[in-house]
CSV table of C-alpha atoms and ligand atoms in Angstrom, one decimal:
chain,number,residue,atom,x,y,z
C,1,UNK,CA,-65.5,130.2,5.4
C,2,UNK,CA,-65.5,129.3,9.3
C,3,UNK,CA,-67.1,125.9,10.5
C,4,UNK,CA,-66.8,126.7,14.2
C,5,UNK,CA,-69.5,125.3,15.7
C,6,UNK,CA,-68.8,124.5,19.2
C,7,UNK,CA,-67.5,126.7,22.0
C,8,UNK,CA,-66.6,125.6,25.5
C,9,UNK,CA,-65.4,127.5,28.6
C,10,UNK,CA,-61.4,126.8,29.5
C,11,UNK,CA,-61.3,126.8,33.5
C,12,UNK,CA,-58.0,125.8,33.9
C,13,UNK,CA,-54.7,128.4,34.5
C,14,UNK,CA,-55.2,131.4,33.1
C,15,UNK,CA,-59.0,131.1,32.5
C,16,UNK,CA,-61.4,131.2,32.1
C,17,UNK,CA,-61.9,132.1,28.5
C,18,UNK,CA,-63.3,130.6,25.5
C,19,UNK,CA,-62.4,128.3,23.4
C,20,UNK,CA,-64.2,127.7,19.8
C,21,UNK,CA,-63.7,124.3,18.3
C,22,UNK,CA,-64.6,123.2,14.8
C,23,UNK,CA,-65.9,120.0,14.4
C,24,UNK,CA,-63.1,117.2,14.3
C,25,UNK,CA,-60.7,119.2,16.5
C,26,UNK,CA,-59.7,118.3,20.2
C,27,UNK,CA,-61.1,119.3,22.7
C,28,UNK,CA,-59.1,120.3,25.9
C,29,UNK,CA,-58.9,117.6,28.8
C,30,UNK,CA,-57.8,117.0,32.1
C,31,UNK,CA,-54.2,116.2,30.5
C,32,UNK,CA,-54.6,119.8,29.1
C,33,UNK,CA,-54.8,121.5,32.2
C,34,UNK,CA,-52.4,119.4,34.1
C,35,UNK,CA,-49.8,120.0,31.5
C,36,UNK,CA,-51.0,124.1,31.7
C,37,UNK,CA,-50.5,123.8,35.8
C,38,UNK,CA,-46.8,122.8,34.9
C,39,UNK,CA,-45.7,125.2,32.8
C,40,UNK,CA,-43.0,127.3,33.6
C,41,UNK,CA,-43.3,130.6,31.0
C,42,UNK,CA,-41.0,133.9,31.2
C,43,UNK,CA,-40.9,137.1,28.8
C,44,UNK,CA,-37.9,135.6,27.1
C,45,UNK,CA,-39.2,132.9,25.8
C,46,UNK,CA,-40.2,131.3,22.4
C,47,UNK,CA,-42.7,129.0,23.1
C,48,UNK,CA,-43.8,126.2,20.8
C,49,UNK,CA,-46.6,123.9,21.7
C,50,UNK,CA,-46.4,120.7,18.9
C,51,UNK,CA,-50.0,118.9,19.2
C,52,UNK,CA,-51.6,122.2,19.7
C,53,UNK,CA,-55.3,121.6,18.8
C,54,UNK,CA,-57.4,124.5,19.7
C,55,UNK,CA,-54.7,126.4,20.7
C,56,UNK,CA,-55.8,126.0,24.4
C,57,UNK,CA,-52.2,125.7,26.1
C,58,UNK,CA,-50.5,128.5,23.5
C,59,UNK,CA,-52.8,130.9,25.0
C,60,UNK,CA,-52.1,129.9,28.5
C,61,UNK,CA,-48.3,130.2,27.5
C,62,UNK,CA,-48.9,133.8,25.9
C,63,UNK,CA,-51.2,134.6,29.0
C,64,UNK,CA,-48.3,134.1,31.7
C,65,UNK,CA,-46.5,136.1,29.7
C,66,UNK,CA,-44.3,134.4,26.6
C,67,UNK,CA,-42.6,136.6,24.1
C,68,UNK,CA,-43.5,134.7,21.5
C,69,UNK,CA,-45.3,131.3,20.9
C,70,UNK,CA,-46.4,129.2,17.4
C,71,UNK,CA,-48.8,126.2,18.3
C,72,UNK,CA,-48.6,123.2,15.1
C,73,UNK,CA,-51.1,120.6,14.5
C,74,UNK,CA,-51.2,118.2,11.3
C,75,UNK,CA,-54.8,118.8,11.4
C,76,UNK,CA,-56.2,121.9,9.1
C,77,UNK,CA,-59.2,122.2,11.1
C,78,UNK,CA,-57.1,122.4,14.2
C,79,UNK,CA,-54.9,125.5,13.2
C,80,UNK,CA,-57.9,126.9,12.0
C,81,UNK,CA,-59.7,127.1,15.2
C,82,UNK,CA,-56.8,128.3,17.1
C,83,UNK,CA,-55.9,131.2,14.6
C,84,UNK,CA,-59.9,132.0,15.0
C,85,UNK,CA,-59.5,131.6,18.6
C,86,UNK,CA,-56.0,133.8,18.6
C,87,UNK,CA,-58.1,136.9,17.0
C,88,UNK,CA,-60.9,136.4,19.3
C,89,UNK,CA,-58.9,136.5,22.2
C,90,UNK,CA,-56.9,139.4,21.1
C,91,UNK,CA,-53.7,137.5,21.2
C,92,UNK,CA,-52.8,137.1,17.6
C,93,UNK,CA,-50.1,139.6,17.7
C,94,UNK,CA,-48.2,137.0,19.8
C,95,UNK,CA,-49.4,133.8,18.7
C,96,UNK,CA,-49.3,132.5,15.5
C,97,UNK,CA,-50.6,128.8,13.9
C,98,UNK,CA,-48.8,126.5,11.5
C,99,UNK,CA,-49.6,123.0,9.8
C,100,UNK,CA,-48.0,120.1,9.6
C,101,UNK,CA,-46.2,117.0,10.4
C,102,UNK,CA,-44.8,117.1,13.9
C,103,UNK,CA,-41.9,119.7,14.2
C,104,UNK,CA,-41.4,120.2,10.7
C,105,UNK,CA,-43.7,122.9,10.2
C,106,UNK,CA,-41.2,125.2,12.9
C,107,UNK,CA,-37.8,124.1,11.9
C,108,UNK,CA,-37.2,127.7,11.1
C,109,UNK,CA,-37.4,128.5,14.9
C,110,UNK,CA,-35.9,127.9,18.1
C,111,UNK,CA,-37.8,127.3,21.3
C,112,UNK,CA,-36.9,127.9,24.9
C,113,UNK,CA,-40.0,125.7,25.6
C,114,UNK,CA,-41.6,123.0,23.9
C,115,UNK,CA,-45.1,121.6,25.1
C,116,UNK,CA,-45.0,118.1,23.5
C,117,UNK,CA,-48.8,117.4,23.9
C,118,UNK,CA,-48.9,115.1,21.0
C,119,UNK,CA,-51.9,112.2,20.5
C,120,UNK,CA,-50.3,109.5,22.8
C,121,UNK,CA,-53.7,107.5,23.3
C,122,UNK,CA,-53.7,103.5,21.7
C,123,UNK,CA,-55.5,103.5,18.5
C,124,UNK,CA,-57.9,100.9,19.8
C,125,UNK,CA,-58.8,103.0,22.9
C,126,UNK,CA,-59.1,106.2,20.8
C,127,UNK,CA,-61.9,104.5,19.4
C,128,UNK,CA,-63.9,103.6,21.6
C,129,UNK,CA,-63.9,107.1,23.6
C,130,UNK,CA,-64.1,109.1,20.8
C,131,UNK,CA,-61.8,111.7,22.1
C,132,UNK,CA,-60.0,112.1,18.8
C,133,UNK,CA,-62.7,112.9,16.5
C,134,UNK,CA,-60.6,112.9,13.7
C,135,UNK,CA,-59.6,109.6,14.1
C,136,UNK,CA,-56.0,111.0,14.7
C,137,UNK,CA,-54.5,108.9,17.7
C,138,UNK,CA,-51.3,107.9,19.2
C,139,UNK,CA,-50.7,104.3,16.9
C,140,UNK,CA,-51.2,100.9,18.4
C,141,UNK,CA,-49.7,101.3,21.5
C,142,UNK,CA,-50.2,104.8,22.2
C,143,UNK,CA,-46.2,105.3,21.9
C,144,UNK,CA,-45.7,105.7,18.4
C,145,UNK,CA,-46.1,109.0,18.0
C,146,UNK,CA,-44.9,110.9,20.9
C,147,UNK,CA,-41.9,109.0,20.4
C,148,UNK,CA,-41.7,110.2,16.9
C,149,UNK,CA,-42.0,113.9,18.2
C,150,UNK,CA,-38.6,113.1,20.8
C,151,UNK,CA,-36.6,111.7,18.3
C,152,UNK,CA,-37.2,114.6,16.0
C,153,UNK,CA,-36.7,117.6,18.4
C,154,UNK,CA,-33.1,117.8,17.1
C,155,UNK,CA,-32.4,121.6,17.3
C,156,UNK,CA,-36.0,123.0,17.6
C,157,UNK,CA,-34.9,123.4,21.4
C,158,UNK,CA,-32.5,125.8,22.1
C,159,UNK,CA,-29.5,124.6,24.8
C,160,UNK,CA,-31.0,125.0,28.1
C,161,UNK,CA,-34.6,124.7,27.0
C,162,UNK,CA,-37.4,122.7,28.8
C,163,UNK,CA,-39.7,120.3,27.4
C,164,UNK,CA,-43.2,119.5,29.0
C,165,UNK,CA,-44.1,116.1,28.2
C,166,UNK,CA,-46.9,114.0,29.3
C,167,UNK,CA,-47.3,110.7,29.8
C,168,UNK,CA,-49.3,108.3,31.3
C,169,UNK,CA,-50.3,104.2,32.2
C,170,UNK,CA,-53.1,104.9,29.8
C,171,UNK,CA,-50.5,104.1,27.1
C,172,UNK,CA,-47.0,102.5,26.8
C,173,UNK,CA,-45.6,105.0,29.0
C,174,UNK,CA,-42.0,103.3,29.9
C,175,UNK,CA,-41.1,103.1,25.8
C,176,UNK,CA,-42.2,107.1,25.9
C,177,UNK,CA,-39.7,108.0,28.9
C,178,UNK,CA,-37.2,105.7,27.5
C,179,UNK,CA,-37.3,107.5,24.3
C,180,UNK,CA,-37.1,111.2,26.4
C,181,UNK,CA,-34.4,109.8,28.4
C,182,UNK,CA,-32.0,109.5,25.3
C,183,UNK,CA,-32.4,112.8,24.3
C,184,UNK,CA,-32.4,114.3,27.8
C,185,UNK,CA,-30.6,111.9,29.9
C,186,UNK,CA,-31.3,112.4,33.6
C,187,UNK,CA,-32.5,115.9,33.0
C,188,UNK,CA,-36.2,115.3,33.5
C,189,UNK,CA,-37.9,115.2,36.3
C,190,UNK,CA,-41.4,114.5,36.6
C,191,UNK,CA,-43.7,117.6,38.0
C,192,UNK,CA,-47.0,116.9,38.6
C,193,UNK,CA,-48.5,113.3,39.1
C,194,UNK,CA,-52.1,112.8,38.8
C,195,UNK,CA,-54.8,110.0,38.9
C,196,UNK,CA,-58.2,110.0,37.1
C,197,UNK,CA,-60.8,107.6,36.6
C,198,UNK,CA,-61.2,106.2,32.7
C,199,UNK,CA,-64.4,106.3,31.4
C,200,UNK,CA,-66.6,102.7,31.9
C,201,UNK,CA,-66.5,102.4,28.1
C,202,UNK,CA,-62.6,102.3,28.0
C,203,UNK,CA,-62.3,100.1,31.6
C,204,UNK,CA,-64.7,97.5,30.4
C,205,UNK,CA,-63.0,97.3,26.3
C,206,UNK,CA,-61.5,94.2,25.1
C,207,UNK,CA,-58.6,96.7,24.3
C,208,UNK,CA,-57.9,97.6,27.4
C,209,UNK,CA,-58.1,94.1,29.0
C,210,UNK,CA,-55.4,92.8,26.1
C,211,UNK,CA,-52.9,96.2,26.3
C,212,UNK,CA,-53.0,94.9,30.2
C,213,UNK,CA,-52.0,91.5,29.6
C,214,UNK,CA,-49.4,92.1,27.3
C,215,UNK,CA,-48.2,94.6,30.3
C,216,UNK,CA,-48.0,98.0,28.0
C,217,UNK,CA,-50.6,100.0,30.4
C,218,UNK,CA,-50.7,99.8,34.0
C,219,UNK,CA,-54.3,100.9,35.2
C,220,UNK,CA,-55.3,100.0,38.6
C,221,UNK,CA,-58.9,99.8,40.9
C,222,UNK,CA,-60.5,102.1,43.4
C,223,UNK,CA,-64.1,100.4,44.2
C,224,UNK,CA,-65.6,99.4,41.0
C,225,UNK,CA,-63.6,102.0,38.6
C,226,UNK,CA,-60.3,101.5,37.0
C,227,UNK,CA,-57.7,104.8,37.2
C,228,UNK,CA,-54.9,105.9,35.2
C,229,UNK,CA,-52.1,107.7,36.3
C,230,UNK,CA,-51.1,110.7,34.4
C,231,UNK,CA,-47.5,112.5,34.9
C,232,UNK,CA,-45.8,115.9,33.6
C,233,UNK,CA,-42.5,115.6,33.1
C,234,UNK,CA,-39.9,119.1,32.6
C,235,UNK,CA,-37.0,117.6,30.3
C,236,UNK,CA,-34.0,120.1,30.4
C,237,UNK,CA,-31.5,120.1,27.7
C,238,UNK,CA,-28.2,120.3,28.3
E,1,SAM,C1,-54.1,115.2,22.8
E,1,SAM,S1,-54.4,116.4,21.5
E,1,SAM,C2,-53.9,117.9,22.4
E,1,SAM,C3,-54.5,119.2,21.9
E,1,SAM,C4,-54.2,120.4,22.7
E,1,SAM,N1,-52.8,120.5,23.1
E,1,SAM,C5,-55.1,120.4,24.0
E,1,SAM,O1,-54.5,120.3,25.1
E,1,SAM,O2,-56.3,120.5,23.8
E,1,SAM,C6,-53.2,116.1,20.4
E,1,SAM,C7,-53.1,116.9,19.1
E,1,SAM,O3,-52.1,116.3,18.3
E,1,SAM,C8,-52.4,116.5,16.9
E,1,SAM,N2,-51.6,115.6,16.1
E,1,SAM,C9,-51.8,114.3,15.8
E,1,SAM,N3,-50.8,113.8,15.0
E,1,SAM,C10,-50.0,114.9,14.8
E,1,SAM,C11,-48.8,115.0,14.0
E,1,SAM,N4,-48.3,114.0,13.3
E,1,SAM,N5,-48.2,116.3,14.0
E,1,SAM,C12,-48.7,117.3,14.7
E,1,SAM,N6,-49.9,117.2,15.4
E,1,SAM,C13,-50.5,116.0,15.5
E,1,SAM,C14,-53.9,116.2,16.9
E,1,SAM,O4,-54.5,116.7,15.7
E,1,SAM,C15,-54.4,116.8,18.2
E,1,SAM,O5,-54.8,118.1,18.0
């Protein structure tokens, strides 16, 4: 039976709509619709959108117009939600949900786009903002994981297909781009570059002040509040 307890209004591209989140799943940020200002969808393509929480940015992708998209998320309560959220918005004849581990759960596919929106936060600081109420974060430095998702794209992504990938000084970005430079080599380019304020909670964390001094995140000051710099990057394969 449906837990859904919590519905919020999406305002960014392609909104607004609602989205209804049970409890432990995501809920969409200003990464979200940074990474949905990026995106790049035609009628040809298969979309897949690894990380996919609610479903948020597979229903932006079928809403500009995708042939055919499948969201995954390790989290049951996740893919719940968005195949709730699919029906209610009338969209499930185009978008379907799937669990599991990364990639594996679409290996059966090929995509012509690939929205790599993966948990890429530091454990540490995941904890202290509570933005991943399942406890499901990014590993120590934040890298881990989206790394993981790179080096396992393999053949998911068709030959000339784009991967939207962000990343930010909020986490070990250089290891991340690193990592999307060997599979892309100097087909990526970053699209949209963004600064937000972190929350007080995060700014003023022993966390934060260690990541800092051991150089994995680079945050810097406006006034009295410390900003992080997000940035979408469009990875073409060869
Ligand atoms: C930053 S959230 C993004 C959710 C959604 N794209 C949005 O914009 O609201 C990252 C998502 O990755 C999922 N996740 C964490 N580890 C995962 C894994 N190993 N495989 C697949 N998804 C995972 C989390 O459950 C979470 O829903």
């Amino acid at each position: 039976m449906s837990q859904i307890v919590n519905e919020i209004e999406w305002r960014g591209r392609t909104g607004p709509f609602t989205i209804r989140l049970n409890p432990g799943v995501f809920s969409p940020t200003h990464t979200s619709r940074t990474l949905a200002e990026a995106l790049e969808i035609t009628p040809e393509d298969t979309v897949i959108d690894v990380g996919c929480g609610s479903g948020v940015l597979s229903f932006v992708a079928a809403r500009l117009g995708a042939k055919r998209v499948v969201g995954c998320d390790l989290s049951g309560e996740a893919v719940q939600a968005a195949r709730e959220n699919a029906v209610r918005l009338g969209l499930a004849d185009r978008v379907e949900f799937r669990q599991g581990d990364l990639l594996e759960p679409v290996r059966d596919l090929q995509a012509s786009v690939l929205i790599g929106d993966v948990s890429g936060i530091p454990d540490a600081i995941a904890e202290v903002t509570g933005w991943f109420p399942d406890g499901r974060a990014g590993g120590p430095t934040g890298a881990e994981l989206p790394r993981k998702m790179l080096e396992s794209i393999g053949d998911t992504l068709a030959p000339g297909g784009r991967l939207y990938l962000p990343t930010g000084t909020i986490q070990d970005e250089k290891s991340i781009i690193e990592a999307a430079r060997r599979v892309f080599g100097d087909n990526m380019v970053s699209v949209i570059e963004r600064e937000f304020p972190l929350p007080d909670i995060v700014g003023k964390s022993l966390a934060v002040a260690r990541m800092m001094k051991d150089g994995l995140l680079s945050l810097h000051k406006r006034g009295s509040r410390w900003l992080w710099r997000l940035q979408i990057w469009r990875c073409e394969r060869a």
